[in-house]
Amino acid sequence: MYEELLEDIAQGNALREVSPYLKLAVALGSILLCLLSESFVAPLAMALLLSLGVLLLARVDPRTYAALFAAPLSFALVSVGVILLLSGGADPLWGWQPLPWLSVSLTRESINEGILVLSRMIGGMSALIFLAVTTPMTDLFLVMRRCGIPEPVLDLAMMIYRAIFLILDQLVQTYQAQRMRLGYSSFGESIRSLSTLCGSVFIGSWIAGEDLVRAMDARCSAGKFAMPGDIQPVRAGPCLAVSAFLTMSALLVAITGSITVI
Amino acid sequence: MGSIILEARDVRYRYPRGMEAIRGISFHVRRGERVALVGPNGAGKSTLLLMFNGMIRPDSGILLFDNEPLAYDRDSLRRLRRRVGFVFQNPDRQIIAPTVWQDVAFGPTNLGLSEEQVRAAVEGALGAVGLAGFGRRPPHQLSSGEKKRVAMAGVLAMDPDLLVLDEPTNNLDPAGSEDIMELLDELGEKGKTIFISTHDVELAYPWADRVILLRAGEILQEDSPEVAFGDPDLVRRARLSVPALLELHRELERRGLSSPGRRPRTVLDLVRSVEQATRGGGARPPCGAIHVCNVDVTGREALARWLSAHDGISIGAMGTRAKQRAAGDGLPLDFSYGVIDKCMLSALNGRSSLILTVGGMVAQVEQRVARFREESGAAIDVRRVEGA
């Protein structure tokens, strides 16, 4: 239950009481600086700092963090492989033409481009994971309301958030019931089991939706969702730390702009 | 006896393309009453309950709330649902918001209360169900018992006159069930009218003022629990079972080990009945005392001092706040449900006990013990602990 895992980490992390505005500033600021950086140095340095923040300040379990990082990293590596071999350039270090219309080569430009893209991806992923494991969705809803996201959109998002866990719960229960009765034991059986699972979860979601409307009606629904007025305040210490992090990162982006691997 | 708050007159309902679920039901509920609708699965309990707040409209017959026939236009239903709080069987189907605070605030917000009023209503409701400090938690991280409490808080925040609960202890462990029943007792003491549906006869028997036995959409019997459950044939026809306490009393009575007459509602009643039948004219051993402590006015240190002077005394807690205080002070509880009765049982056995409670419940303990003292002649003393 991946979603639940992420949300549970966020609910219990040691930076829970830091203002979500600051955490959002760290994440969005880091992503922006990673995109602006012309060198691999700044994104990697930011990724290192953000990872240290997640592990040491938010006290997220290192194995969980590694697992969270591994999945998107594998996609990133595949993409970078394609860039390295296919983007070409004026200064080839190695080349191969297996077919008349296909040539692959490693060039100075493609290596620099590939490393830069990889470092930006690592930096961006670190920023996103930092936000995901330190800031629960429930806090982000509050920030979104303050930022003027239209109420119907936000209300819908909150109901979807709540429904995800109910549907996930049903999904897991049905899946386990199928496994217990030898579902997914062969390829054909897997297809059949999966289609039954989808059908059952669809019907379950439909019923849950009807119940939701009934539950809202029973409590005099006029389509309004309350938002608690209080949000974790922006305190001086964390605010200084975030400002220092973003300023140093911006300086690093400016200073290291011309550094390349080769 | 309070005025009638809810009345059904020959109510009938048939599901579309289905069998008739409710077949001409008539009954009434008075203010402050605790009524249990008891019946097997499929008897029509949930269907009947959903009529109370206008979720289901009967095909024929009339439902009256506060002597006014139910109207089914949007505004009338909103007014009705503000006064009839409905707690669904499955709390996951009732909790709709991403956090506990937002869910409890849903009703008050939709009633158009101001932000301050919403905040006060939410804090009051969460405090009443013992979930103060849970506001920011997402519902999926709560236990079944906690979710049930959130669902109840969501309804209590609207301050309804009538609280309707469909199978309130369904899917809860015994301790969770006791907590919920204790909470219902607390709400009952505060004057709320409570109507529950259940198939758990052991739960309904000691709790309810009145029981309605339902089978296949018809009322089989409507009376006090000892009468409604006292006829084994009727209970069998309702696909239920006779409460263990009644069955034990009947067997003891046949053997002359329990005094005939009034059927016991609680273990305390049964013990008294057995004592009366077996002791004869013999002298009663000296009774223990019941100490009552108002935790709102007795500090932690004062209570600790008192307890160290009364080492080994049994401790019970009545009410959510008292239980939280006991947990906070690290006091192990011997009794957490049916506390007064259990302390009186201890007292009859010569052992003293301490009841932790709050405010008006101190007087409630004194009145209950005084009544028992008059009825049984057992000299049980109630003493207030210093500071109470």
XYZ file of C-alpha atoms in Angstrom:
650
model
C 0.000 0.000 0.000
C 2.359 2.619 -1.353
C 0.145 5.677 -0.931
C -0.689 4.824 2.625
C 2.972 4.273 3.376
C 3.944 7.720 2.103
C 1.094 9.442 3.921
C 1.813 7.567 7.142
C 5.478 8.605 7.023
C 4.406 12.194 6.453
C 1.980 12.091 9.374
C 4.647 10.842 11.757
C 7.824 12.572 10.558
C 9.864 14.784 12.876
C 9.324 17.893 10.709
C 5.526 17.575 11.008
C 5.262 20.735 13.101
C 7.302 22.893 10.693
C 5.104 25.202 8.634
C 4.009 23.573 5.353
C 4.719 26.903 3.624
C 8.407 26.506 4.431
C 8.506 22.887 3.297
C 6.705 23.812 0.110
C 9.201 26.665 -0.427
C 12.097 24.219 -0.039
C 10.597 21.770 -2.518
C 9.461 24.243 -5.175
C 12.592 26.386 -4.774
C 14.833 23.353 -5.176
C 13.021 22.159 -8.287
C 13.278 25.625 -9.836
C 16.994 25.932 -9.023
C 17.646 22.451 -10.411
C 16.015 23.498 -13.674
C 17.996 26.749 -13.769
C 21.322 25.115 -13.050
C 23.614 24.650 -16.064
C 25.927 22.376 -14.099
C 25.436 18.986 -12.438
C 27.109 20.225 -9.229
C 24.315 22.330 -7.733
C 21.466 19.782 -8.255
C 23.569 17.006 -6.727
C 24.570 19.209 -3.780
C 20.916 20.105 -3.209
C 19.920 16.438 -3.458
C 22.536 15.603 -0.827
C 21.313 18.327 1.533
C 17.652 17.422 1.030
C 18.389 13.735 1.615
C 20.284 14.593 4.797
C 17.286 16.695 5.836
C 14.912 13.777 5.241
C 17.118 11.293 7.066
C 18.455 13.403 9.942
C 15.823 16.097 10.506
C 12.611 14.319 9.466
C 14.050 11.010 10.781
C 12.717 8.899 7.942
C 13.964 5.327 7.900
C 16.958 5.144 5.443
C 15.755 1.875 3.880
C 12.321 3.330 3.210
C 13.933 6.430 1.736
C 16.172 4.312 -0.488
C 13.158 2.315 -1.672
C 11.267 5.522 -2.438
C 14.236 6.801 -4.443
C 14.924 3.554 -6.285
C 11.752 3.381 -8.390
C 11.945 6.805 -10.084
C 15.755 6.554 -10.300
C 15.488 3.434 -12.457
C 13.286 5.344 -14.948
C 15.720 8.261 -14.841
C 18.676 6.028 -15.655
C 16.908 4.553 -18.679
C 16.089 8.044 -19.972
C 19.639 9.246 -19.424
C 20.959 6.166 -21.271
C 18.900 7.167 -24.287
C 20.191 10.759 -24.112
C 23.798 9.580 -23.813
C 23.590 7.380 -26.891
C 21.209 9.224 -29.173
C 21.622 12.957 -28.624
C 24.780 13.128 -30.721
C 27.297 16.006 -30.903
C 30.324 17.372 -32.672
C 33.037 15.546 -30.715
C 32.380 11.745 -30.793
C 34.321 9.614 -28.286
C 32.755 6.361 -29.470
C 30.321 5.456 -32.231
C 28.515 2.492 -33.735
C 26.135 2.160 -36.687
C 24.278 -1.168 -36.422
C 21.772 -0.229 -39.176
C 22.010 2.190 -42.076
C 19.381 4.459 -40.527
C 20.476 4.040 -36.878
C 23.692 5.217 -35.302
C 24.542 5.447 -31.647
C 27.437 7.479 -30.295
C 28.915 8.822 -27.130
C 30.007 12.421 -27.481
C 31.384 14.996 -25.125
C 28.112 16.942 -25.447
C 25.887 13.906 -24.892
C 27.807 12.898 -21.773
C 27.567 16.403 -20.323
C 23.894 16.625 -21.320
C 23.121 13.182 -19.837
C 24.859 13.917 -16.545
C 23.136 17.302 -16.264
C 19.705 15.773 -16.908
C 20.402 12.961 -14.418
C 21.534 15.406 -11.747
C 18.475 17.588 -12.333
C 16.253 14.518 -12.027
C 17.957 13.448 -8.788
C 17.661 16.977 -7.403
C 14.006 17.260 -8.399
C 13.173 13.816 -7.033
C 14.858 14.661 -3.734
C 12.772 17.820 -3.506
C 9.523 16.000 -4.287
C 10.264 13.152 -1.889
C 11.234 15.694 0.771
C 7.811 17.297 0.389
C 5.964 13.962 0.255
C 7.511 12.525 3.413
C 7.474 15.697 5.508
C 4.136 17.262 4.576
C 0.891 15.282 4.789
C -1.738 15.966 2.157
C -4.023 17.268 4.905
C -1.561 20.162 5.484
C -1.230 20.792 1.764
C -5.031 21.101 1.485
C -4.840 23.927 4.006
C -2.097 25.660 2.034
C -4.075 25.219 -1.179
C -7.156 26.800 0.418
C -5.045 29.767 1.592
C -3.561 30.066 -1.896
C -7.029 30.509 -3.357
C -7.560 27.145 -5.073
C -11.315 27.104 -5.904
C -13.376 25.444 -3.174
C -15.151 22.895 -5.407
C -11.796 21.653 -6.732
C -10.359 21.400 -3.248
C -13.481 19.758 -1.766
C -13.380 17.183 -4.522
C -9.671 16.605 -3.890
C -10.333 16.051 -0.185
C -13.115 13.561 -0.857
C -10.895 11.740 -3.329
C -8.111 11.665 -0.735
C -10.469 10.074 1.805
C -11.877 7.657 -0.795
C -8.401 6.483 -1.852
C -7.846 4.800 1.496
C -11.274 3.172 1.525
C -10.871 1.832 -2.010
C -7.308 0.759 -1.291
C -8.541 -1.128 1.740
C -11.162 -2.924 -0.315
C -8.624 -3.619 -3.042
C -6.230 -5.258 -0.590
C -8.997 -7.314 1.047
C -10.344 -8.579 -2.289
C -6.826 -9.308 -3.532
C -6.019 -11.301 -0.418
C -9.312 -13.210 -0.701
C -8.392 -14.087 -4.292
C -4.864 -15.172 -3.379
C -6.231 -17.346 -0.579
C -8.369 -19.153 -3.139
C -5.487 -19.622 -5.599
C -6.183 -16.615 -7.761
C -3.217 -15.377 -9.847
C -1.804 -18.935 -9.941
C -1.276 -18.886 -13.720
C -1.248 -16.277 -16.460
C -4.842 -16.966 -17.520
C -5.976 -17.088 -13.913
C -4.193 -13.796 -13.234
C -6.108 -12.117 -16.065
C -9.394 -13.530 -14.745
C -8.569 -12.590 -11.131
C -7.520 -9.083 -12.116
C -10.713 -8.478 -14.075
C -12.801 -9.749 -11.152
C -10.792 -7.521 -8.814
C -11.424 -4.470 -10.996
C -15.138 -5.260 -11.215
C -15.480 -5.807 -7.511
C -13.595 -2.627 -6.614
C -15.648 -0.652 -9.145
C -18.921 -1.869 -7.602
C -17.538 -1.297 -4.100
C -16.531 2.253 -5.029
C -19.946 2.905 -6.519
C -21.673 1.759 -3.310
C -19.199 3.740 -1.205
C -20.014 6.804 -3.300
C -23.749 6.376 -2.689
C -23.085 5.916 1.034
C -20.968 9.066 1.006
C -23.848 11.106 -0.390
C -26.164 9.579 2.205
C -23.714 10.331 5.016
C -23.396 13.929 3.839
C -27.173 14.330 3.562
C -27.621 12.942 7.073
C -25.439 15.773 8.324
C -27.311 18.573 6.571
C -24.866 18.858 3.692
C -24.909 22.136 1.816
C -21.718 21.259 -0.010
C -19.360 22.997 2.418
C -16.184 21.527 3.845
C -14.698 23.100 6.944
C -11.037 23.965 7.123
C -9.354 24.351 10.480
C -8.232 27.973 10.783
C -4.886 27.168 12.345
C -1.876 26.079 10.389
C 1.599 25.468 11.767
C 3.128 28.958 12.073
C 6.285 30.034 10.253
C 8.881 30.142 13.028
C 12.137 32.097 12.891
C 14.557 29.146 13.159
C 13.191 27.008 10.319
C 12.575 30.146 8.243
C 16.245 31.135 8.551
C 17.357 27.612 7.726
C 15.170 27.499 4.610
C 16.357 30.950 3.513
C 19.987 29.921 4.027
C 19.462 26.685 2.082
C 17.816 28.417 -0.864
C 20.335 31.299 -0.915
C 23.318 28.945 -0.796
C 21.793 26.761 -3.474
C 21.156 29.792 -5.698
C 24.762 30.946 -5.227
C 25.995 27.468 -6.053
C 23.886 27.457 -9.212
C 25.432 30.807 -10.219
C 29.033 29.884 -9.322
C 29.110 26.381 -10.789
C 27.314 27.256 -14.029
C 30.284 26.401 -16.287
C 31.461 23.187 -14.623
C 30.975 20.067 -16.748
C 32.094 16.444 -16.361
C 34.366 16.428 -19.374
C -41.736 10.600 32.036
C -40.779 13.020 29.235
C -42.947 14.111 26.341
C -43.036 12.069 23.137
C -40.204 13.037 20.795
C -40.639 10.434 18.049
C -43.700 8.491 17.026
C -44.457 6.013 14.256
C -48.042 5.249 13.249
C -48.646 2.164 11.118
C -45.527 2.735 9.041
C -44.968 0.524 5.992
C -42.152 0.382 3.487
C -41.339 -1.860 0.537
C -37.994 -1.718 -1.274
C -38.309 -1.203 -5.024
C -38.885 -4.639 -6.595
C -38.352 -6.177 -3.165
C -40.210 -7.595 -0.231
C -42.022 -5.448 2.290
C -39.293 -4.493 4.786
C -41.476 -2.675 7.320
C -45.000 -4.008 7.880
C -47.215 -1.636 9.789
C -45.076 -0.536 12.722
C -46.325 1.779 15.495
C -44.385 2.920 18.547
C -43.197 6.048 20.304
C -40.070 7.287 22.045
C -40.109 9.735 24.950
C -37.525 12.422 25.691
C -34.566 11.153 27.686
C -35.448 7.499 27.010
C -32.943 4.849 26.017
C -34.607 2.526 23.541
C -33.080 -0.550 21.895
C -34.510 -1.942 18.678
C -33.487 -5.589 18.832
C -33.879 -8.101 16.059
C -31.982 -10.585 13.901
C -30.176 -9.695 10.682
C -32.642 -8.702 7.983
C -35.412 -7.813 10.434
C -35.665 -4.288 9.015
C -33.852 -2.466 11.835
C -31.638 -0.290 9.636
C -34.517 0.477 7.268
C -36.697 1.630 10.156
C -33.882 3.723 11.623
C -33.263 5.468 8.304
C -36.870 6.676 8.403
C -36.226 8.638 11.586
C -34.205 11.332 9.818
C -36.064 11.158 6.540
C -33.448 9.164 4.621
C -36.207 6.693 3.728
C -39.777 7.852 3.242
C -42.422 5.305 4.280
C -44.895 4.117 1.639
C -47.736 4.608 4.094
C -48.239 5.590 7.706
C -46.916 8.656 9.496
C -43.752 9.456 11.399
C -43.923 12.351 13.835
C -40.971 14.188 15.358
C -41.843 16.436 18.282
C -45.524 15.859 17.439
C -45.080 17.230 13.908
C -45.464 14.891 10.917
C -42.210 14.555 9.003
C -42.067 16.689 5.858
C -39.760 15.706 3.049
C -38.902 19.009 1.377
C -35.258 20.066 1.493
C -35.557 22.674 4.252
C -37.696 20.490 6.516
C -35.246 17.609 6.126
C -32.324 19.855 7.032
C -34.160 20.998 10.167
C -35.018 17.405 11.033
C -31.478 16.114 10.487
C -30.107 18.864 12.680
C -32.215 17.434 15.527
C -31.946 13.719 14.721
C -28.318 12.655 14.707
C -27.694 9.405 12.867
C -24.605 7.261 13.427
C -24.162 4.668 10.688
C -23.159 1.074 11.343
C -19.887 1.365 9.444
C -17.968 4.494 10.500
C -15.883 4.336 7.323
C -19.090 5.067 5.418
C -19.845 8.061 7.631
C -16.461 9.749 7.884
C -16.089 11.843 4.774
C -13.333 14.359 5.413
C -9.550 13.924 5.305
C -9.005 14.807 8.970
C -10.918 14.164 12.186
C -11.371 17.914 12.785
C -12.773 18.526 9.332
C -15.131 15.590 9.605
C -16.565 16.649 12.956
C -16.837 20.223 11.649
C -18.773 19.116 8.570
C -22.246 19.254 10.152
C -21.823 22.578 12.025
C -20.266 24.207 8.937
C -23.148 23.111 6.746
C -25.596 24.416 9.326
C -24.073 27.823 8.662
C -22.492 28.357 12.087
C -19.747 30.962 12.445
C -16.102 29.883 12.524
C -15.959 30.404 16.291
C -19.128 28.384 16.837
C -17.831 25.591 14.596
C -14.570 25.515 16.518
C -16.402 25.376 19.863
C -18.774 22.651 18.615
C -15.894 20.527 17.310
C -13.818 20.879 20.457
C -16.845 20.094 22.629
C -17.793 17.019 20.581
C -14.236 15.670 20.415
C -13.879 16.188 24.171
C -17.197 14.425 24.798
C -16.092 11.306 22.927
C -12.587 11.351 24.413
C -10.744 12.298 21.229
C -9.417 15.714 22.215
C -6.093 16.173 20.417
C -7.042 13.854 17.529
C -8.154 16.721 15.257
C -5.310 16.559 12.772
C -5.256 12.782 12.437
C -6.491 11.251 9.163
C -9.341 8.763 9.732
C -7.557 5.826 8.085
C -4.984 5.847 10.891
C -7.602 5.345 13.612
C -8.783 2.100 15.209
C -12.368 0.889 14.662
C -13.384 2.163 18.101
C -11.825 5.559 17.454
C -13.531 5.793 14.064
C -16.850 5.039 15.736
C -16.161 7.836 18.208
C -15.332 10.225 15.371
C -18.634 9.318 13.708
C -20.439 9.990 16.995
C -18.571 13.273 17.493
C -19.605 14.348 13.986
C -23.217 13.914 15.003
C -22.851 15.332 18.533
C -21.280 18.505 17.124
C -24.725 19.307 15.686
C -26.220 18.969 19.175
C -29.156 16.739 18.188
C -32.098 16.015 20.482
C -32.359 12.397 19.374
C -29.330 10.232 18.773
C -29.932 7.225 16.520
C -27.205 4.596 16.330
C -27.285 1.637 13.979
C -25.460 -1.320 15.586
C -23.175 0.916 17.682
C -20.846 -1.866 18.821
C -20.618 -3.756 15.547
C -17.024 -4.819 14.733
C -15.692 -3.537 18.050
C -13.724 -5.601 20.545
C -15.293 -6.069 24.021
C -13.336 -3.169 25.527
C -14.292 -0.928 22.580
C -17.954 -1.951 22.963
C -17.854 -1.137 26.673
C -16.344 2.263 25.920
C -19.104 3.080 23.447
C -21.852 1.917 25.824
C -20.278 3.963 28.617
C -20.285 6.956 26.287
C -23.964 6.371 25.524
C -24.629 6.207 29.273
C -22.856 9.537 29.683
C -24.906 11.102 26.898
C -28.069 9.629 28.394
C -27.210 11.213 31.738
C -26.891 14.548 29.934
C -30.489 14.188 28.788
C -30.036 12.977 25.203
C -32.683 10.615 23.891
C -30.903 7.584 22.487
C -32.268 4.990 20.101
C -30.034 2.102 19.081
C -30.520 -0.937 16.901
C -28.682 -4.124 17.758
C -28.861 -7.886 17.640
C -26.689 -8.117 20.750
C -29.140 -8.983 23.522
C -26.438 -8.918 26.199
C -25.749 -5.305 25.294
C -29.372 -4.179 25.068
C -30.623 -5.956 28.191
C -28.839 -3.978 30.942
C -28.648 -0.708 28.974
C -32.099 0.007 27.596
C -35.076 1.547 29.373
C -37.284 -0.072 26.778
C -36.791 -2.767 24.162
C -38.581 -3.214 20.854
C -38.268 -6.746 19.461
C -38.463 -6.709 15.683
C -38.798 -9.635 13.310
C -39.463 -9.582 9.577
C -40.536 -5.957 9.646
C -43.032 -6.384 12.489
C -42.875 -5.564 16.185
C -43.082 -8.751 18.233
C -42.901 -7.135 21.649
C -42.307 -3.688 23.103
C -41.639 -3.465 26.826
C -39.023 -3.138 29.548
C -36.012 -5.399 28.882
C -36.852 -7.896 31.624
C -40.340 -8.404 30.161
C -39.341 -8.285 26.498
C -36.551 -10.813 26.984
C -38.378 -12.721 29.717
C -40.470 -14.873 27.395
C -38.185 -17.573 25.936
C -40.705 -18.494 23.195
C -40.927 -14.921 22.004
C -37.166 -14.523 22.097
C -36.756 -17.704 20.069
C -39.330 -16.527 17.515
C -37.321 -13.319 17.167
C -34.250 -15.491 16.354
C -32.496 -14.072 19.434
C -31.307 -15.606 22.691
C -32.315 -14.994 26.296
C -29.694 -12.838 28.089
C -27.315 -15.010 30.143
C -28.221 -13.139 33.327
C -31.933 -13.884 32.927
C -31.271 -17.528 32.111
C -29.025 -17.903 35.160
C -31.616 -16.205 37.349
C -34.335 -18.564 36.091
C -32.248 -21.651 36.886
C -31.256 -20.323 40.329
C -34.880 -19.417 41.015
C -36.023 -22.981 40.190
C -33.501 -24.294 42.702
C -34.551 -21.818 45.373
C -31.184 -20.071 45.203
C -32.536 -16.751 43.997
C -35.531 -14.893 45.333
C -38.536 -14.921 42.979
C -40.091 -11.705 41.786
C -38.315 -8.914 39.991
C -35.948 -10.164 37.312
C -32.364 -8.934 37.667
C -31.058 -6.416 35.127
C -27.488 -6.445 36.372
C -25.068 -8.762 38.158
C -25.639 -6.621 41.260
C -29.400 -7.284 41.108
C -28.752 -11.010 40.779
C -26.272 -11.094 43.665
C -28.775 -9.275 45.853
C -31.505 -11.694 44.852
C -29.260 -14.687 45.652
C -28.249 -13.157 48.980
C -31.885 -12.599 49.915
C -32.802 -16.182 49.059
C -29.853 -17.852 50.744
C -28.956 -15.761 53.776
C -32.318 -15.990 55.556
C -32.182 -14.000 58.771
C -28.387 -14.158 59.056
C -26.407 -11.014 59.725
C -24.774 -9.297 56.748
C -20.983 -9.000 56.920
C -19.772 -5.383 57.141
C -19.793 -3.609 53.779
C -16.861 -1.769 52.233
C -17.070 1.919 51.376
C -17.211 3.616 47.987
C -14.949 6.661 47.693
C -15.759 9.142 44.951
C -13.195 11.526 43.547
C -13.992 14.436 41.234
C -10.855 14.488 39.089
C -11.579 18.039 37.913
C -10.926 19.421 41.382
C -8.513 16.868 42.823
C -4.917 17.380 41.788
C -2.561 14.644 40.733
C -0.479 14.854 43.900
C -3.504 14.917 46.222
C -4.883 11.834 44.513
C -1.522 10.057 44.662
C -1.280 10.842 48.399
C -4.783 9.512 48.959
C -4.027 6.339 47.013
C -0.797 5.691 48.883
C -2.813 5.859 52.109
C -5.331 3.362 50.681
C -2.985 0.831 49.152
C -4.589 -1.968 47.108
C -7.986 -0.284 46.748
C -9.943 -1.131 43.568
C -10.211 1.793 41.162
C -12.961 2.490 38.639
C -13.402 5.427 36.268
C -16.713 6.805 35.040
C -16.766 9.037 32.019
C -14.293 9.778 29.285
C -12.471 12.584 31.107
C -11.976 10.493 34.226
C -10.594 7.627 32.152
C -8.188 9.966 30.399
C -7.054 11.314 33.755
C -6.485 7.762 35.043
C -4.440 6.963 31.939
C -2.503 10.222 32.316
C -1.744 9.519 35.976
C -0.813 5.908 35.185
C -3.562 4.478 37.395
C -4.565 0.914 36.482
C -8.363 0.648 36.308
C -10.163 -2.344 37.800
C -13.548 -1.176 36.487
C -14.247 0.859 33.384
C -17.879 -0.015 32.589
C -20.861 -0.457 34.906
C -18.568 1.080 37.504
C -21.118 1.920 40.222
C -22.563 -1.607 40.175
C -19.131 -3.191 40.286
C -18.071 -1.013 43.197
C -21.278 -1.880 45.059
C -20.562 -5.575 44.430
C -17.107 -5.063 45.926
C -18.648 -3.206 48.868
C -21.091 -6.059 49.519
C -18.035 -8.294 49.680
C -16.462 -6.075 52.329
C -14.005 -4.363 49.983
C -13.696 -0.632 49.479
C -13.219 1.024 46.114
C -12.547 4.386 44.520
C -14.563 5.875 41.654
C -12.868 8.555 39.580
C -15.402 10.763 37.883
C -16.304 14.368 37.089
C -18.848 17.050 38.035
C -22.454 15.997 38.324
C -21.638 12.328 38.197
C -20.454 12.462 41.823
C -24.046 13.142 42.872
C -25.218 10.427 40.500
C -23.041 7.881 42.340
C -24.396 9.028 45.693
C -28.013 8.810 44.527
C -27.567 5.389 42.962
C -25.914 3.945 46.086
C -28.515 5.574 48.363
C -31.293 3.971 46.314
C -29.620 0.584 46.563
C -29.102 1.079 50.307
C -32.818 1.741 50.768
C -33.849 -1.265 48.681
C -31.373 -3.767 50.081
C -30.574 -2.492 53.582
C -26.854 -2.886 52.796
C -24.931 -0.197 54.704
C -22.670 1.000 51.891
C -21.080 4.377 52.604
C -20.208 6.852 49.885
C -17.353 9.166 50.856
C -16.037 12.060 48.829
C -12.276 12.113 48.452
C -10.497 15.248 49.669
C -10.897 18.094 47.233
C -13.952 16.541 45.576
